[in-house]
Structure formats: structure tokens, C-alpha cells
XYZ file of C-alpha atoms in Angstrom:
653
model
C 17.664 17.253 106.437
C 19.619 18.706 103.532
C 23.325 18.016 103.158
C 26.015 20.670 103.467
C 26.990 22.311 100.172
C 30.684 22.507 99.286
C 32.707 25.033 101.234
C 33.515 27.048 98.102
C 29.839 27.475 97.352
C 29.220 28.847 100.817
C 32.122 31.232 100.468
C 30.917 32.534 97.117
C 27.377 32.929 98.404
C 28.541 35.056 101.290
C 30.399 37.466 98.982
C 27.361 38.646 97.035
C 25.732 41.861 98.186
C 22.042 42.158 98.915
C 20.978 45.622 97.769
C 17.874 47.700 97.263
C 17.039 48.681 93.701
C 14.069 50.869 92.862
C 11.548 50.430 90.025
C 11.517 46.711 90.618
C 9.740 44.258 88.348
C 6.647 42.591 89.844
C 6.924 39.134 91.328
C 6.386 36.312 88.863
C 2.783 35.238 88.496
C 3.353 31.683 89.609
C 4.517 32.910 93.045
C 1.636 35.310 93.502
C -1.074 32.922 92.405
C 0.280 29.483 93.259
C -2.135 27.153 94.947
C -1.118 26.489 98.558
C -1.453 22.785 97.829
C 1.194 22.962 95.092
C 3.462 25.721 96.385
C 7.017 24.447 96.848
C 8.969 27.670 97.398
C 10.365 29.178 100.566
C 7.955 29.506 103.469
C 8.561 33.250 103.743
C 6.624 33.764 100.489
C 3.965 31.069 100.870
C 0.712 32.368 99.302
C -1.591 30.389 101.608
C -4.556 32.493 102.748
C -6.900 31.070 105.365
C -10.595 31.666 105.853
C -11.333 34.143 108.668
C -13.390 32.732 111.530
C -17.090 33.636 111.387
C -18.529 36.444 113.462
C -19.014 34.976 116.953
C -22.537 34.522 118.252
C -23.701 37.410 120.395
C -20.818 39.670 119.368
C -21.142 42.966 121.258
C -20.592 46.024 119.080
C -21.310 48.802 121.607
C -18.690 49.331 124.327
C -18.406 51.944 127.039
C -15.647 53.034 129.367
C -15.150 55.611 132.094
C -11.493 56.384 132.755
C -9.679 57.655 135.779
C -7.597 60.678 134.705
C -4.619 59.597 136.831
C -3.004 56.322 137.767
C -3.117 57.012 141.510
C -3.769 53.711 143.330
C -4.944 52.085 140.101
C -4.949 48.295 140.318
C -3.351 46.109 137.678
C -0.952 48.772 136.413
C 2.259 47.655 134.727
C 5.699 48.916 135.752
C 6.998 51.852 133.662
C 7.906 50.713 130.145
C 9.557 52.056 127.001
C 8.229 51.993 123.456
C 11.107 49.665 122.575
C 9.318 46.960 124.588
C 8.587 44.656 121.633
C 11.982 44.046 120.045
C 13.425 41.329 117.848
C 15.323 38.080 118.382
C 17.477 37.406 115.318
C 18.992 33.977 114.810
C 22.780 34.363 114.958
C 23.340 32.382 111.763
C 21.326 34.790 109.572
C 22.747 38.145 110.652
C 24.838 38.408 107.471
C 21.616 38.058 105.479
C 19.485 40.392 107.589
C 21.885 43.052 108.899
C 24.828 43.223 106.506
C 27.794 41.270 105.182
C 30.282 43.310 107.222
C 30.595 46.568 109.139
C 30.940 48.622 105.961
C 28.072 47.111 103.989
C 24.858 47.296 105.982
C 21.459 46.168 104.776
C 19.678 49.436 104.085
C 16.093 48.089 104.376
C 17.021 46.750 107.808
C 18.317 50.188 108.837
C 15.120 51.812 107.597
C 12.911 49.358 109.493
C 14.846 49.875 112.706
C 14.821 53.648 112.196
C 11.011 53.560 112.136
C 11.045 51.980 115.586
C 13.800 54.216 116.973
C 12.083 57.441 115.919
C 9.000 56.426 117.920
C 10.548 54.578 120.851
C 13.950 56.208 121.243
C 15.797 52.911 120.807
C 15.467 49.361 119.448
C 16.143 46.160 121.407
C 17.552 43.160 119.555
C 18.749 39.823 120.792
C 21.233 38.020 118.520
C 21.222 34.341 119.357
C 19.008 31.288 119.269
C 20.148 27.706 118.888
C 23.104 28.771 116.744
C 24.608 30.833 119.585
C 25.341 27.608 121.455
C 27.920 26.390 118.936
C 29.314 29.791 117.888
C 33.092 30.203 117.996
C 35.019 33.455 117.602
C 38.031 33.060 115.281
C 40.691 35.481 114.069
C 39.745 35.247 110.395
C 37.778 33.242 107.858
C 38.579 32.379 104.234
C 37.754 35.188 101.866
C 37.438 37.689 104.659
C 33.831 36.781 105.461
C 32.656 37.525 108.993
C 30.512 34.436 109.521
C 30.209 30.923 108.130
C 28.646 27.605 109.031
C 30.703 24.530 109.809
C 29.824 20.921 110.554
C 26.440 19.746 111.776
C 25.966 17.452 114.741
C 24.018 14.519 113.223
C 22.710 13.551 116.661
C 20.921 16.875 117.136
C 17.342 16.636 115.839
C 17.306 20.367 115.055
C 20.308 19.963 112.712
C 21.876 23.163 113.991
C 25.120 24.061 112.208
C 28.213 25.058 114.128
C 28.984 28.718 113.604
C 32.324 30.434 113.074
C 32.540 34.219 113.196
C 35.101 37.007 113.479
C 35.299 40.242 115.466
C 33.851 42.001 112.412
C 30.435 40.932 113.734
C 30.820 43.336 116.658
C 31.872 46.160 114.359
C 28.740 45.481 112.308
C 26.540 45.656 115.409
C 28.266 48.802 116.636
C 27.781 50.620 113.341
C 24.115 49.664 113.263
C 23.705 51.019 116.794
C 25.394 54.287 115.867
C 22.937 54.768 113.012
C 19.612 53.554 114.403
C 19.949 53.229 118.183
C 19.923 49.448 118.594
C 20.830 47.902 121.954
C 21.901 44.263 121.942
C 21.578 41.030 123.858
C 24.210 38.460 122.832
C 24.662 34.794 123.789
C 27.627 33.045 125.380
C 28.138 29.569 123.840
C 27.011 26.916 126.283
C 27.392 23.631 124.429
C 30.678 22.766 126.179
C 31.131 24.271 129.631
C 34.343 22.327 130.173
C 35.908 24.434 127.405
C 34.231 27.804 127.684
C 34.464 30.221 124.775
C 34.136 33.694 126.264
C 35.406 35.621 123.263
C 31.929 36.981 122.587
C 31.920 38.607 126.020
C 35.514 39.856 125.792
C 35.176 41.502 122.388
C 31.518 42.358 122.821
C 32.270 44.350 125.955
C 35.223 46.110 124.324
C 33.299 47.181 121.216
C 29.691 47.625 122.380
C 29.725 48.364 126.097
C 31.509 51.757 126.217
C 28.992 53.442 123.848
C 26.118 51.886 125.818
C 25.003 49.525 123.047
C 25.219 46.284 125.062
C 22.384 45.073 127.293
C 23.687 41.691 128.404
C 24.789 38.130 127.635
C 22.412 35.198 127.617
C 23.858 32.058 129.221
C 22.071 29.035 127.804
C 19.367 29.014 125.137
C 16.469 26.829 126.305
C 18.558 24.620 128.611
C 15.440 22.619 129.445
C 15.585 21.244 125.873
C 19.242 20.219 125.987
C 18.463 16.600 126.794
C 15.796 16.368 124.080
C 18.276 17.794 121.555
C 20.968 15.322 122.646
C 23.174 18.131 123.930
C 23.186 16.791 127.498
C 22.416 13.467 129.199
C 18.785 12.513 129.641
C 19.176 13.162 133.385
C 20.095 16.841 132.870
C 18.247 18.884 135.491
C 17.919 22.449 136.801
C 20.612 21.605 139.369
C 22.972 20.641 136.554
C 22.261 23.963 134.877
C 22.955 25.697 138.206
C 26.393 24.065 138.339
C 27.288 24.932 134.753
C 26.113 28.506 135.187
C 28.435 28.762 138.196
C 31.312 27.703 135.936
C 30.559 30.604 133.587
C 30.229 33.102 136.443
C 33.546 32.017 137.962
C 35.295 32.251 134.591
C 33.941 35.749 133.929
C 34.912 36.930 137.392
C 38.455 35.712 136.780
C 38.694 37.289 133.313
C 40.074 40.839 133.304
C 39.085 41.218 129.639
C 35.415 41.138 130.702
C 35.077 44.238 132.900
C 31.293 44.106 133.371
C 30.380 41.258 135.695
C 26.660 41.807 136.301
C 24.838 41.610 132.947
C 24.127 37.889 132.486
C 20.697 36.732 131.291
C 19.162 33.459 132.517
C 17.628 30.897 132.729
C 15.804 31.264 129.364
C 13.767 28.083 129.815
C 11.109 27.284 127.234
C 8.397 25.527 129.214
C 9.736 21.997 129.685
C 11.086 23.432 132.919
C 9.271 26.307 134.541
C 11.366 29.273 135.701
C 10.444 28.250 139.237
C 12.156 24.911 138.668
C 15.408 26.832 138.267
C 14.667 29.450 140.929
C 13.977 26.702 143.475
C 17.619 25.622 143.274
C 18.580 28.902 144.952
C 19.722 30.203 141.573
C 18.935 33.911 141.958
C 20.378 34.472 145.458
C 23.480 32.499 144.515
C 24.181 34.536 141.379
C 22.441 37.827 142.043
C 25.652 39.782 141.561
C 26.139 38.302 138.099
C 22.544 38.413 136.887
C 21.357 41.467 135.013
C 18.065 39.953 133.808
C 15.850 36.938 134.386
C 14.429 35.423 131.235
C 12.215 32.854 129.569
C 11.457 31.812 125.989
C 8.062 30.597 124.916
C 5.975 29.891 121.819
C 2.234 29.227 122.191
C 2.436 26.048 120.098
C 4.564 24.430 117.403
C 4.500 23.246 113.814
C 7.278 20.696 114.324
C 5.398 17.828 112.698
C 5.458 19.595 109.345
C 9.206 20.244 109.543
C 10.614 17.286 111.482
C 7.795 14.778 111.834
C 7.809 15.390 115.590
C 4.515 15.506 117.478
C 1.142 15.613 115.762
C 0.060 17.311 112.530
C -1.751 20.630 112.891
C -4.198 22.104 110.388
C -3.594 25.900 110.472
C -7.230 26.598 109.629
C -8.307 24.720 112.765
C -6.079 26.710 115.135
C -6.401 30.146 113.494
C -9.249 31.216 115.840
C -6.997 30.540 118.846
C -4.960 33.644 117.970
C -7.918 35.956 117.469
C -9.189 36.783 120.931
C -7.932 38.259 124.179
C -7.898 34.906 125.958
C -4.859 33.955 123.876
C -2.630 36.604 125.451
C -4.041 36.019 128.931
C -3.237 32.315 128.636
C 0.295 32.955 127.406
C 1.319 35.179 130.308
C -0.531 33.310 133.066
C 2.276 30.760 133.674
C 4.758 33.605 134.226
C 2.891 35.850 136.649
C 4.631 34.348 139.664
C 8.055 34.429 138.004
C 7.701 38.058 136.901
C 6.649 39.068 140.417
C 9.624 37.200 141.839
C 11.965 38.901 139.357
C 10.616 42.287 140.430
C 11.158 41.405 144.087
C 14.792 40.621 143.259
C 15.272 43.825 141.283
C 15.771 41.996 137.971
C 14.021 42.912 134.690
C 12.029 39.963 133.354
C 12.510 39.331 129.618
C 10.797 37.146 127.035
C 13.955 36.480 125.018
C 12.281 34.680 122.118
C 8.713 34.184 120.980
C 6.497 34.140 117.921
C 3.298 32.513 116.718
C 4.621 28.926 116.730
C 8.017 27.254 116.962
C 9.465 25.252 114.075
C 8.773 28.121 111.718
C 5.160 29.014 112.412
C 2.041 28.244 110.356
C 1.230 29.203 106.767
C -1.664 31.632 106.660
C -1.456 32.401 110.386
C 2.059 33.549 111.156
C 2.161 35.835 108.120
C -1.340 37.288 108.526
C -2.850 40.477 109.900
C -4.321 38.283 112.616
C -0.769 37.517 113.782
C -0.045 41.251 113.978
C -3.141 41.771 116.133
C -2.185 38.800 118.298
C 1.330 40.162 118.805
C 0.097 43.624 119.852
C -2.287 42.079 122.375
C 0.394 39.650 123.584
C 2.995 42.411 123.854
C 0.747 44.697 125.866
C -0.316 41.795 128.069
C 3.321 40.897 128.720
C 3.788 44.478 129.884
C 0.813 44.210 132.228
C 2.211 40.906 133.528
C 5.494 42.508 134.559
C 7.768 41.716 131.626
C 10.436 44.322 130.833
C 10.642 43.356 127.149
C 9.666 40.725 124.595
C 11.516 39.648 121.428
C 9.785 38.513 118.220
C 11.983 35.895 116.549
C 13.473 36.266 113.062
C 14.790 33.288 111.108
C 15.715 32.608 107.495
C 13.750 32.105 104.292
C 12.060 28.909 105.447
C 9.860 30.313 108.184
C 6.395 31.817 107.977
C 6.665 34.193 110.925
C 9.430 36.642 110.003
C 8.787 40.329 110.694
C 11.060 41.056 107.727
C 12.839 38.909 105.148
C 15.509 39.927 102.628
C 15.153 38.418 99.150
C 17.216 35.387 98.175
C 20.642 36.697 97.248
C 20.263 35.732 93.588
C 17.214 38.013 93.428
C 18.627 40.975 95.331
C 19.349 42.974 92.167
C 15.658 43.171 91.265
C 13.670 42.365 94.410
C 13.225 44.356 97.579
C 12.399 43.020 101.055
C 9.253 41.362 102.311
C 7.879 42.973 105.454
C 5.724 40.536 107.395
C 2.487 41.517 109.050
C 3.909 40.961 112.516
C 6.441 43.790 112.087
C 3.566 46.261 112.391
C 3.041 45.081 115.970
C 6.420 46.437 117.091
C 5.744 49.717 115.304
C 2.316 49.989 116.936
C 3.627 49.314 120.440
C 6.445 51.819 119.905
C 3.833 54.539 119.400
C 1.485 53.232 122.067
C 4.162 53.395 124.773
C 6.313 56.221 123.432
C 9.924 57.090 124.254
C 9.733 58.502 127.790
C 10.012 55.233 129.714
C 7.126 56.298 131.974
C 4.281 54.516 130.141
C 2.212 52.147 132.287
C -0.402 49.785 130.881
C -3.649 48.604 132.434
C -5.873 45.911 130.933
C -9.322 47.491 131.071
C -11.038 44.391 129.710
C -10.632 42.525 132.959
C -13.388 44.498 134.663
C -11.307 46.757 136.879
C -13.800 48.492 139.133
C -11.662 50.033 141.869
C -10.701 53.690 142.050
C -13.617 54.838 139.951
C -12.729 52.872 136.823
C -15.859 51.378 135.319
C -15.620 47.971 133.636
C -15.481 47.871 129.857
C -18.630 46.331 128.446
C -16.780 44.119 126.031
C -15.808 40.585 125.121
C -12.608 38.713 124.413
C -12.890 39.933 120.802
C -12.735 43.625 121.737
C -10.098 44.054 124.467
C -9.125 47.554 125.592
C -5.949 48.811 127.284
C -5.307 52.133 128.961
C -1.855 53.730 128.911
C -0.825 56.253 131.547
C 2.258 58.389 131.117
C 3.854 60.264 133.992
C 0.782 59.230 135.955
C -1.663 60.856 133.519
C -4.055 59.134 131.120
C -2.471 59.467 127.671
C -3.662 56.771 125.248
C -6.097 53.918 124.709
C -5.644 50.783 122.633
C -8.848 49.088 121.454
C -9.188 45.939 119.314
C -11.794 44.421 117.072
C -10.618 40.880 116.235
C -13.690 40.124 114.108
C -13.702 40.017 110.303
C -16.943 41.052 108.603
C -16.895 42.461 105.075
C -20.519 43.563 105.406
C -19.595 46.187 107.985
C -22.211 44.910 110.415
C -19.585 43.967 112.998
C -17.922 47.322 113.152
C -17.907 48.180 116.848
C -17.529 51.430 118.753
C -16.393 52.429 122.205
C -17.753 55.386 124.139
C -14.934 56.830 126.246
C -15.286 59.295 129.074
C -12.526 60.684 131.295
C -13.811 61.362 134.778
C -13.751 65.004 135.797
C -12.337 66.177 132.477
C -13.804 67.737 129.367
C -12.174 66.500 126.170
C -13.007 68.424 123.006
C -11.640 65.836 120.584
C -9.236 62.898 120.332
C -6.961 61.684 117.551
C -6.967 58.071 116.391
C -4.575 55.965 114.334
C -5.753 52.613 112.981
C -3.799 49.452 112.262
C -6.117 47.945 109.718
C -6.694 45.355 106.984
C -9.709 43.990 105.157
C -9.460 40.668 106.975
C -7.485 38.920 109.689
C -6.294 36.633 106.874
C -4.742 39.469 104.863
C -0.980 39.182 104.424
C 0.316 42.395 102.896
C -2.415 44.994 102.306
C -2.053 46.312 105.831
C -1.981 49.976 106.771
C -0.770 51.818 109.838
C -2.412 55.262 109.920
C -2.864 55.011 106.153
C 0.731 54.001 105.423
C 2.120 50.620 104.443
C 5.324 48.692 103.869
C 3.964 47.285 100.627
C 1.051 45.287 99.323
C 2.944 42.177 98.264
C 6.130 40.185 98.724
C 9.424 41.824 97.717
C 7.776 45.243 97.936
C 9.609 47.236 100.607
C 12.830 49.137 101.127
C 11.944 49.455 104.810
C 10.240 52.830 104.509
C 6.562 53.525 105.041
C 4.785 54.703 101.910
C 1.553 56.615 101.452
C 0.028 59.558 103.282
C -0.437 59.576 107.035
C -4.087 59.379 108.071
C -4.948 60.479 111.614
C -8.638 60.623 112.418
C -9.894 63.474 114.597
C -12.957 62.383 116.579
C -15.058 65.194 118.073
C -16.409 64.559 121.554
C -19.786 65.304 123.099
C -19.311 68.375 125.277
C -22.516 67.686 127.217
C -21.664 64.136 128.272
C -17.877 64.598 128.003
C -17.633 61.367 126.020
C -15.923 60.425 122.762
C -17.207 57.643 120.507
C -14.400 55.758 118.756
C -15.310 53.563 115.751
C -13.697 50.093 115.635
C -13.961 48.703 112.088
C -13.810 44.932 111.733
C -10.926 44.100 112.006
C -8.612 46.763 113.418
C -6.622 48.037 116.362
C -7.189 51.680 117.288
C -4.592 53.796 119.067
C -6.448 56.704 120.667
C -4.464 59.786 121.685
C -6.264 61.568 124.516
C -3.974 64.601 124.587
C -2.110 66.569 121.892
C 1.183 65.955 123.665
C 0.641 62.173 123.578
C 0.150 62.366 119.813
C 3.147 64.635 119.226
C 5.413 62.381 121.253
C 4.523 59.209 119.344
C 4.164 60.730 115.881
C 7.577 61.688 114.485
C 7.454 64.481 111.930
C 10.421 62.938 110.101
C 12.154 59.580 110.133
C 15.807 59.203 109.198
C 16.040 56.877 106.223
C 18.847 55.405 104.182
C 19.153 55.002 100.432
C 21.044 52.489 98.292
C 21.833 52.493 94.587
C 23.430 49.700 92.615
C 24.117 48.495 89.130
C 25.317 45.122 87.904
C 26.418 43.411 84.720
C 26.245 39.688 85.125
C 28.149 37.645 82.598
C 28.766 34.483 84.610
C 26.667 33.342 87.530
C 26.080 30.141 89.443
C 23.084 29.249 91.587
C 23.993 27.474 94.815
C 21.825 25.609 97.295
C 21.930 26.859 100.890
C 23.959 25.524 103.768
C 22.068 27.331 106.470
C 19.833 24.768 108.118
C 16.859 24.892 110.422
C 16.813 25.171 114.177
C 13.935 24.217 116.405
C 12.627 27.765 116.571
C 14.780 29.979 114.419
C 14.694 27.854 111.238
C 17.871 29.702 110.411
C 17.827 29.963 106.683
C 16.819 26.539 105.384
C 15.978 26.535 101.673
C 17.573 29.955 101.268
C 18.637 30.208 97.635
C 21.953 32.013 97.305
C 23.926 33.199 94.299
C 27.636 32.849 93.847
C 29.003 35.334 91.339
C 32.120 34.491 89.317
C 33.991 37.278 87.520
C 35.491 36.991 84.034
C 39.265 37.022 84.030
C 39.274 40.309 82.085
C 37.089 42.001 84.678
C 34.024 42.235 82.449
C 31.688 41.666 85.403
C 31.487 44.395 87.996
C 29.333 45.083 91.027
C 29.341 48.506 92.565
C 27.280 49.536 95.556
C 27.058 52.975 97.110
C 25.374 53.609 100.456
C 24.428 57.154 101.327
C 23.218 57.922 104.818
C 20.702 60.731 104.926
C 21.212 63.182 107.739
C 24.493 61.657 108.964
C 27.540 63.611 107.883
C 30.699 61.834 106.866
C 29.225 58.382 106.380
C 29.447 56.858 102.936
C 30.785 53.629 101.489
C 31.660 52.639 97.953
C 32.558 49.026 97.270
C 33.800 47.730 93.949
C 34.722 44.138 93.074
C 36.459 43.260 89.827
């Protein structure tokens, strides 16, 4: 692993603002066209493009479905869910890169991206944590007034996770973001040393975020089943040991008057080395039911740890790409948690996937940043809902991961580059519209041949799954996939939909679409996009909205929905369902900046990888040094559209 840079370099790097500037210059040719075999830059911009799998033998292109108009006695129906279901897990150590450097300077592209979700879902759910939450320590102040910095690294930890120091300014940052774009937060209580608990995050977090309703809960332990493997606990560490340490935290919170809310803890957040049942079988939930707000797990379908750490076996992304491109992938991911989610429901606890993505240790080039990953995440998210999850969080790391939903540019490029929006971000946007803001949406997987209550099976395959979404007990939307790539057009499918006992004159359809499952950036949602390349987005959708109106056959009372290869179609069966999920306007935020650089220094990063979050490794940062006569200036103005009285002007001399 890389060595820590000097403290002064870190301090300088943290003082430079990341801003949005319009009329950007295009990305240098060598980054756009570099051969994957020779590319040596940050993973977030890796140009690797894989070959789509061939059209499967016997692929069925004609589907049919007869829907029940109501959810009465319908089998396999999810609990009621919100459009904020598929949120984000942001590694604690990169929040100053992704969200803002303090509570006054917020990252405008991040606000715009979250606003897109909020306008459709009513809120956004974000977990701040990961491996770096375990070593985080709240301090009164840091040199230079920064709100967060990395300290020493434990050389015995194979993930090389840096210790984290932060100030109360972090909570002010989170609170201001919530006030603007409706984010609700999960935070993590440090758990690396339960003999010396550090509960400052709960004390200050409650004081700042709980009264306005911005705080969801506190995670206690991030993947405790991996503590022994990461040399954070003895090799004998067991679920019973975790039980005992959790009790220590509960007792300390109960005795702490500065933590008024006693029932919002999140646990056990195991990753698969232990099953949730391994922890539940200790009597965990009955013992701590008064303290537990949520039950949780974390899980990635596979890993790319050999490439990063030399752990495990090498994986060729091309070989495993097909594994993400069919419905069996999502069914297999939720199957181990069906019992746990049912148990959580029986105990009255929401069941949360606190962290997931395409693969741990940063994901795979060509998979994690592809349209196929976006399709996979929509299917996985909807299937988690069917399986009884309350929410799922797509993980966000630093520059050296392939799977980020969004990535700010390296700080030394922030004056001329915008953000890179990853394909997988579209999955959260899609699910926000599919479920809507009412909190009454219920999902049913129609691919699994439900035949009770008059619902006919879908004549389909694992490449064309279909979900129904009921709202307030009434059929409102359909989600239909075509995972196949075929440039000839021969594999474009269609689904004939009929609603029993109802005559539907027409339906409206939005498509999440790309030319191939391998496509990285030329992705459109209802005709709009976040940009066709890296460094191309300020967080706002561009282009004209395209909603297809499909006339229905009045004689047969059926509607035929085309499914181009590849795509996901969101079918609105009623005008009210469309109006609810299709905001007429979205609050956006604008930034302007100008610089005159007369003395700069390029500094290597000090943010190192974690097992999942890969929190910023290889992030190139710029330290800016002013001339003594003040010749170099940086001025940033943030104007907030539609929000009176909010405006910030910073000037450094």
C-alpha cells in the first residue's frame, strides 16, 4: 500500500474547493482512448469496455401478462415501500470530497443529484460510514480549520484503513444538505475499541440532526464478522463476543443524558462470513429490542480483492459479466436473507441492506461502470423490496473504485472538469419513480409464475423479468426488463399487458436505455442523460423528456409494450401514477467560479483503500499556495435556486 503523504500536503489538499465550471474543455484524448491493457489512471475513469454476452439460445421475445387490478390477497407482495428505497452508502473518509468541505461550501453537483431523487421519492436515504467509521474520532478542532483528516494507519490491518479525525462541522454539513435536498442519515458509532467508547457521534449527531428529523439511526459495528480477518479482534471472535460488546454500547447510551434517543441502533451488519441468524441465535434481538431501531446486513455478490490486495483468486471481468445480466442474479442475492427479513418483520424492525454494490474491493472494470450494472441494480433493488428489505444502500468510495454512482473530479482538475455520473446512479433514479413518494407502493415479482388470485404467469425468461407495483392497493405501474444486447434489433421483445375487468385506453412508458449492456455513459432515462462521457455532469439531467404513449386494443383490452434490447421499461398504467413520479420541475443549484493560479503544487493522496469502500486511493489532489502579495485568488459563489436567503461567497487571499 502507498505511504502517508506529509501532514502539510494533506492540509493543503483539503483547503482547495471543488467547483462546477461550465463550458468545460473535453477530456484529454489519452484518457478517452487509452487501451485497457495500458491504462494506469484512477479506476473511476477506466475506459475498459467489455463484450456483451451473445443472445441466449431460445430467447423468448413475445411475453404476455394478465394483471389483477387490486392487490387483495395477492401472494408475494412486498411491504409498503418508499421511492427512497435505493439510497447510498458513502464512505466516511470521502465526505469532504463528495458532499462539501464544510457546512458553508457544499458540492453543488451532489446537491443536484440528490435533488433529482428527492423530487421523485420525497426524500433521500444516505448512510455515512464503512470501514472508516470504526476508527473515527470526534475532536474539537483540526489544523487549518478543516472538518476531517486522516491520521495513522494500522499496519496490521490488511485493508489499510486510515484512522479518521473529524469535527462537529461534519454534522452541520449534513444538516445543511438535509435542509436543501431532504436527505435522511444513518451514521456509525466507532466500534474498534469498546473498552474506550467514543460516543461523540451520537451525542452531537442527535443534537444537530435529530430534532429536524434528519437522523435515521446509528450503526454499531461495520461487518463485525470480518473483524478477526482484518486483525481487529482475536481469531476466536464470535457472535457471542459481538453480543457482549453491543451490550456495552447499549448500557453506555442508556447512561448518557446527552443521547436522548435510545432506540435507533442498527445491527448486526454482518457481511456473510456470519449469517444474521448466527447473531440472532444468541438471543440478540429480544435482549436489545428496546435499543434496536433496525436490523441490518451488508453484502456484495462477489469481490475483486485479488486485483487490489492479492487476496483470493484472480477474476476475469469478461468471464463473470453474464452473471449480472439475468434475473437469477437478484434472486440468488436475496435468497440467503429471506428468513432474516421475515424474522425482522416479526420483531417489528425494518430490515436494511446497509452496503452493497457489484463487487467488493472496488468492483470490476467494464462491469461495475456499465449499463448492465444499472440494470442489475434495478432488478436487485426491486427484488430486495419483494424479499422484505426496507432499504438498500449502493456504496460510494473514492477515485480508485469502478462502481461509484457519482465521482467528483480530482481536486487539481476541479476548475475545468465536472463530475462523472456512473451508470449505477440511474438505478436509484429509476426506482424513485417506480415506487413514488407515497410510501404505499408494494412490489410483486411477476416472473415467478404467480397464478393465484387470477394473476396469469408471465411467459418470460430470466432475461425478461417483470414486476408489478401496486399503490394504495391499486395496480399503478409495471417494470419490464430486456437484459439482452442485439444491435440488429432482432431481440427486441414485447409484452402484452391486460388488466382484468378494466379497459385501458393507453399507457405511458419511460425507458432506461443504452445501445449495449457494456455502454458506460451514453445512457438515457426517458430521453435525458447525465452526460455521455467522464467529467460531463453538473448533476442535472440534460435533454428533452421522452415519454412514449402506447395505445391499447379496446377490443381485447390489452396494451403491447415494446422492450428494445437492452432496456428497462417503466409502464404507467394510470395518469395519476405518471403525474406522481414525473416532477414538472426539479430544484437545482448553480455554481460559478474563477481562478488565477500562479503557484500550484500537485500532491499524492493520503486517503487509502478499505475492503469495500476503497476510500479515495490514488485520488490526485492539488494544494494551492498563494503569493505573498495576494496575486492568487479563488472566489466561489453558490446560489441556491428557489431557496430564499441562502448564498455563500468565499474568498481566500
